[in-house]
Short mmCIF file of C-alpha atoms and ligand atoms in Angstrom, two decimals:
data_model
loop_
_atom_site.label_atom_id
_atom_site.label_comp_id
_atom_site.label_asym_id
_atom_site.label_seq_id
_atom_site.Cartn_x
_atom_site.Cartn_y
_atom_site.Cartn_z
CA MET A 158 113.62 111.48 114.98
CA SER A 159 110.91 108.87 115.44
CA LEU A 160 108.86 106.38 113.52
CA TYR A 161 105.34 105.55 114.67
CA VAL A 162 104.45 101.96 113.85
CA ALA A 163 101.56 99.56 114.32
CA SER A 164 100.41 96.24 113.00
CA LEU A 165 96.78 96.51 111.89
CA ASN A 166 96.71 92.73 111.45
CA SER A 167 99.35 90.04 111.17
CA GLY A 168 98.88 86.41 110.09
CA SER A 169 97.73 84.16 107.27
CA ASN A 170 94.27 85.81 107.52
CA GLY A 171 95.68 89.22 106.57
CA ASN A 172 98.66 91.52 106.96
CA CYS A 173 98.83 95.30 107.12
CA TYR A 174 101.53 97.37 108.79
CA TYR A 175 101.50 101.15 109.41
CA LEU A 176 104.77 103.12 109.53
CA GLY A 177 104.96 106.89 109.61
CA ASN A 178 106.37 110.10 111.04
CA GLU A 179 104.51 113.25 112.17
CA THR A 180 103.39 114.22 108.68
CA GLU A 181 103.34 111.18 106.41
CA ALA A 182 103.01 107.42 106.52
CA ILE A 183 102.94 104.31 104.37
CA LEU A 184 101.29 100.94 104.66
CA VAL A 185 103.17 97.74 103.97
CA ASP A 186 100.60 95.36 102.44
CA ALA A 187 96.84 95.62 102.72
CA GLY A 188 95.68 92.06 103.28
CA ILE A 189 92.57 92.96 105.24
CA SER A 190 89.58 94.80 103.82
CA CYS A 191 89.63 98.55 103.26
CA ARG A 192 86.78 98.91 105.76
CA GLU A 193 88.73 96.98 108.41
CA ILE A 194 91.84 99.12 107.79
CA GLU A 195 89.76 102.29 108.26
CA LYS A 196 88.15 100.93 111.41
CA ARG A 197 91.40 99.88 113.02
CA MET A 198 93.23 103.09 112.11
CA LYS A 199 90.39 105.12 113.57
CA ARG A 200 90.62 103.16 116.83
CA LEU A 201 94.34 103.96 116.92
CA GLU A 202 93.66 107.62 116.07
CA LEU A 203 95.75 107.32 112.92
CA SER A 204 94.65 109.46 109.99
CA MET A 205 94.15 108.03 106.50
CA LYS A 206 95.11 111.50 105.25
CA LYS A 207 98.72 110.85 106.24
CA ILE A 208 99.00 107.69 104.14
CA ARG A 209 100.99 108.49 101.01
CA ALA A 210 101.50 105.00 99.54
CA VAL A 211 101.11 101.28 100.03
CA PHE A 212 104.02 98.94 99.37
CA VAL A 213 103.23 95.37 98.33
CA SER A 214 105.51 92.53 99.47
CA HIS A 215 104.06 89.69 97.35
CA GLU A 216 100.85 88.47 95.75
CA HIS A 217 99.50 86.07 98.40
CA THR A 218 95.91 86.98 99.29
CA ASP A 219 96.73 87.71 102.93
CA HIS A 220 98.86 90.63 101.67
CA ILE A 221 96.76 92.12 98.88
CA LYS A 222 93.07 91.54 99.66
CA GLY A 223 92.24 95.19 100.44
CA ILE A 224 94.56 96.91 97.98
CA SER A 225 92.29 97.55 94.98
CA THR A 226 89.52 99.14 97.06
CA LEU A 227 91.92 101.11 99.26
CA ALA A 228 93.88 102.47 96.28
CA LYS A 229 90.73 103.45 94.42
CA LYS A 230 88.98 105.08 97.36
CA TYR A 231 91.94 107.15 98.53
CA GLN A 232 93.72 107.47 95.15
CA LEU A 233 96.71 105.92 96.86
CA PRO A 234 99.89 105.16 94.91
CA VAL A 235 100.68 101.44 95.02
CA TYR A 236 104.34 100.40 94.88
CA ILE A 237 104.48 96.93 93.37
CA THR A 238 106.61 94.97 90.92
CA ASN A 239 105.16 93.90 87.57
CA PRO A 240 105.20 90.14 88.27
CA THR A 241 103.35 90.67 91.58
CA LEU A 242 100.80 92.91 89.90
CA ARG A 243 100.22 90.30 87.16
CA TYR A 244 100.09 87.23 89.39
CA GLY A 245 97.99 88.95 92.03
CA GLY A 246 95.34 89.79 89.42
CA LEU A 247 95.04 93.21 91.02
CA ARG A 248 92.96 95.88 89.34
CA ILE A 249 94.64 99.19 90.04
CA GLU A 250 94.25 102.36 88.01
CA LYS A 251 97.33 102.78 85.82
CA ASN A 252 98.19 106.21 87.20
CA LEU A 253 98.40 104.75 90.72
CA VAL A 254 100.82 101.95 89.83
CA ASN A 255 104.43 102.62 90.81
CA HIS A 256 107.36 100.25 90.70
CA PHE A 257 110.32 99.62 92.95
CA LEU A 258 113.64 97.88 92.42
CA PRO A 259 115.56 95.80 94.95
CA HIS A 260 118.08 97.76 97.05
CA GLN A 261 116.99 101.10 95.51
CA PRO A 262 115.63 103.38 98.23
CA ILE A 263 112.40 105.23 97.43
CA ALA A 264 111.61 108.53 99.13
CA ILE A 265 108.07 109.24 100.29
CA GLY A 266 108.42 112.66 101.92
CA GLU A 267 110.95 112.21 104.69
CA LEU A 268 110.50 108.45 104.70
CA THR A 269 112.84 106.14 102.81
CA ILE A 270 111.69 102.67 101.82
CA THR A 271 114.15 100.02 100.67
CA ALA A 272 112.98 96.69 99.25
CA PHE A 273 115.15 93.60 99.18
CA PRO A 274 114.38 90.09 97.87
CA LYS A 275 113.44 87.25 100.19
CA PHE A 276 112.97 83.48 99.99
CA HIS A 277 109.24 82.75 99.73
CA ASP A 278 107.04 80.78 97.36
CA ALA A 279 105.65 83.81 95.56
CA ILE A 280 106.52 85.13 92.09
CA ASP A 281 108.68 88.11 93.20
CA PRO A 282 108.68 88.52 97.01
CA TYR A 283 110.30 91.38 98.96
CA SER A 284 110.91 92.56 102.49
CA PHE A 285 111.08 96.26 103.35
CA SER A 286 113.20 98.50 105.59
CA ILE A 287 111.61 101.86 106.34
CA SER A 288 113.64 104.80 107.65
CA ASN A 289 112.87 108.26 108.96
CA LYS A 290 116.29 109.95 109.05
CA ASP A 291 118.24 107.86 111.58
CA VAL A 292 115.42 105.51 112.65
CA THR A 293 114.85 102.24 110.80
CA VAL A 294 112.09 99.67 111.14
CA GLY A 295 111.89 96.42 109.18
CA VAL A 296 108.89 94.43 107.99
CA PHE A 297 110.16 90.87 107.68
CA THR A 298 107.42 88.26 107.28
CA ASP A 299 106.80 85.34 104.91
CA ILE A 300 110.43 84.24 104.84
CA GLY A 301 111.65 80.70 104.11
CA LYS A 302 115.08 81.34 105.55
CA ALA A 303 117.13 84.16 107.02
CA CYS A 304 119.32 85.07 104.03
CA ASP A 305 122.30 87.47 104.09
CA HIS A 306 120.14 90.41 102.95
CA LEU A 307 117.81 89.88 105.89
CA VAL A 308 120.69 89.67 108.35
CA ARG A 309 122.21 92.88 106.97
CA HIS A 310 118.92 94.78 107.20
CA PHE A 311 118.00 93.33 110.60
CA LYS A 312 121.29 94.64 111.99
CA GLN A 313 120.23 98.20 111.07
CA CYS A 314 116.80 98.09 112.70
CA HIS A 315 115.61 99.97 115.77
CA ALA A 316 112.50 97.80 115.60
CA ALA A 317 111.33 94.94 113.42
CA PHE A 318 108.19 93.04 112.58
CA LEU A 319 109.73 89.57 112.45
CA GLU A 320 107.92 86.42 111.41
CA THR A 321 107.60 83.74 114.08
CA ASN A 322 105.28 81.50 112.11
CA TYR A 323 105.37 78.11 113.74
CA ASP A 324 106.60 75.99 116.60
CA GLU A 325 108.50 73.08 115.03
CA GLU A 326 107.01 70.45 117.35
CA MET A 327 103.45 71.70 116.92
CA LEU A 328 103.81 71.65 113.13
CA GLU A 329 105.36 68.17 113.18
CA ASN A 330 102.67 66.70 115.43
CA GLY A 331 99.82 68.69 113.88
CA SER A 332 97.19 67.59 111.40
CA TYR A 333 98.56 69.28 108.25
CA PRO A 334 99.22 66.93 105.32
CA HIS A 335 102.85 66.03 104.66
CA HIS A 336 103.21 68.27 101.57
CA LEU A 337 101.94 71.32 103.45
CA LYS A 338 104.30 70.71 106.40
CA LYS A 339 107.13 70.43 103.88
CA ARG A 340 106.08 73.69 102.20
CA ILE A 341 105.94 75.62 105.47
CA LYS A 342 109.29 74.29 106.69
CA GLY A 343 110.98 74.62 103.29
CA GLU A 344 113.41 77.30 102.13
CA THR A 345 110.60 79.27 100.51
CA GLY A 346 108.03 78.79 103.26
CA HIS A 347 107.90 80.47 106.65
CA LEU A 348 110.24 81.22 109.54
CA SER A 349 109.86 79.08 112.69
CA ASN A 350 110.06 80.43 116.23
CA THR A 351 113.56 79.03 116.71
CA GLU A 352 114.82 80.31 113.34
CA ALA A 353 113.53 83.79 114.22
CA LEU A 354 115.04 83.54 117.71
CA GLU A 355 118.39 82.54 116.25
CA LEU A 356 118.36 85.63 114.00
CA PHE A 357 117.33 87.81 116.95
CA ILE A 358 120.01 86.48 119.32
CA SER A 359 122.84 86.46 116.78
CA HIS A 360 122.18 89.70 114.92
CA ARG A 361 120.10 92.18 116.93
CA PRO A 362 121.89 95.50 117.10
CA VAL A 363 122.42 97.24 120.46
CA HIS A 364 120.06 100.02 119.39
CA MET A 365 117.08 97.68 118.81
CA SER A 366 114.27 98.66 121.18
CA HIS A 367 111.18 96.74 119.95
CA LEU A 368 110.53 93.37 118.33
CA PHE A 369 107.07 92.53 117.00
CA LEU A 370 106.43 88.77 116.78
CA SER A 371 104.51 88.52 113.52
CA HIS A 372 102.55 86.25 111.15
CA LEU A 373 101.93 83.51 113.77
CA SER A 374 100.23 80.39 112.46
CA LYS A 375 96.78 79.80 113.91
CA ASN A 376 97.25 76.02 114.12
CA ASN A 377 100.98 75.53 114.56
CA ASN A 378 101.88 78.16 117.12
CA SER A 379 100.87 79.51 120.50
CA ALA A 380 101.13 83.19 121.41
CA ASP A 381 102.09 82.30 125.00
CA LEU A 382 104.78 79.88 123.90
CA VAL A 383 106.52 82.23 121.49
CA GLN A 384 106.27 85.22 123.82
CA GLN A 385 107.81 83.20 126.64
CA LEU A 386 110.59 82.05 124.36
CA PHE A 387 111.52 85.57 123.29
CA HIS A 388 111.08 87.13 126.74
CA GLN A 389 113.79 84.80 128.04
CA HIS A 390 116.22 86.32 125.53
CA ALA A 391 114.81 89.86 125.28
CA ASN A 392 117.70 91.51 127.08
CA GLY A 393 115.94 94.88 127.28
CA VAL A 394 114.17 94.68 123.92
CA LYS A 395 110.40 95.13 124.25
CA ILE A 396 108.67 92.05 122.83
CA ILE A 397 105.21 92.68 121.35
CA LEU A 398 102.82 90.22 119.78
CA ALA A 399 101.37 91.33 116.43
CA SER A 400 98.06 89.51 116.58
CA ARG A 401 95.98 87.86 113.85
CA TRP A 402 92.80 89.10 115.54
CA GLU A 403 93.36 92.77 116.27
CA GLU A 404 95.63 95.75 115.84
CA THR A 405 98.58 96.48 118.14
CA SER A 406 98.92 99.85 119.84
CA VAL A 407 100.95 102.51 118.05
CA TYR A 408 104.58 102.40 119.16
CA GLN A 409 107.02 105.28 118.91
CA ILE A 410 110.42 104.05 117.79
CA CYS A 411 113.23 106.49 118.54
CA GLY A 412 116.56 106.97 116.80
CA SER A 413 120.01 106.05 117.98
CA GLU A 414 120.51 109.31 119.86
CA MET A 415 117.31 108.80 121.82
CA SER A 416 118.08 105.11 122.41
CA ARG A 417 121.46 106.07 123.80
CA GLN A 418 119.83 108.63 126.09
CA ASN A 419 117.40 105.96 127.26
CA LEU A 420 120.27 103.60 127.91
CA VAL A 421 122.09 106.25 129.94
CA LEU A 422 118.86 106.96 131.81
CA LYS A 423 118.35 103.27 132.50
CA GLY A 424 121.95 103.10 133.73
CA GLU A 425 121.41 106.07 136.05
CA GLN A 426 118.20 104.59 137.40
CA LEU A 427 120.03 101.33 137.96
CA ALA A 428 122.82 103.16 139.77
CA LEU A 429 120.24 104.97 141.93
CA SER A 430 118.46 101.76 142.85
CA PHE A 431 121.61 100.22 144.30
ZN1 ZN B 19 101.53 85.86 104.48
ZN1 ZN B 20 103.11 84.59 101.62
#
């Protein structure tokens, strides 16, 4: 089994993540315009017809901007909690509104989506793990700290979109006012490069094949810096930058069986090269 995943955009200017199998897909958040989502999916040769639902992580504008238009145009079910719907001021047709509960998997065709609460300064924020049979991919951005739920879900993932929001030194020496620096660094703010790295080093499972560095700050981070940092510790995991300017390619994430085969293959190739 496989999951096909892409970031259509990642950052404080908009977030939208595509996850699907051969026949159906979902979006996590739609924080860029509907038109931009269509344009980027077309470039990636992804079909809007496959999208069955959009799951909403929290009400910050960079996660919901395109939702009303997208839902209306494609009559797309929106999975959202009541507080997020209320605080986000979203206008969605009643028949398209669906709810989810923490830790209660929701089936969309063969896909299973599980929401779990996270630390972030929003009214009711969630992260999501998405599975297609034995393949699991996480969407973990806008996180103040790596709580036990996150660690547990991260350990299951074959791939993850993981927030690497800021470099601590750049934030400290940057021009943001004190209260904003405090908010970003705080328990309900964002995950720094080193906090994300610590999670990655301590808890990545052996079957993890891809890590997408996500939701990078424009002012307090550098793509080169964070990529270098993670490459040093990648240990066979493919490190990809989910940009705030453009979509990533579509990546095929394979299940444990396939990962094991790849490992064996890598081992054989290694043996042959000696
Ligand atoms: Zn955000
Ligand atoms: Zn947020």
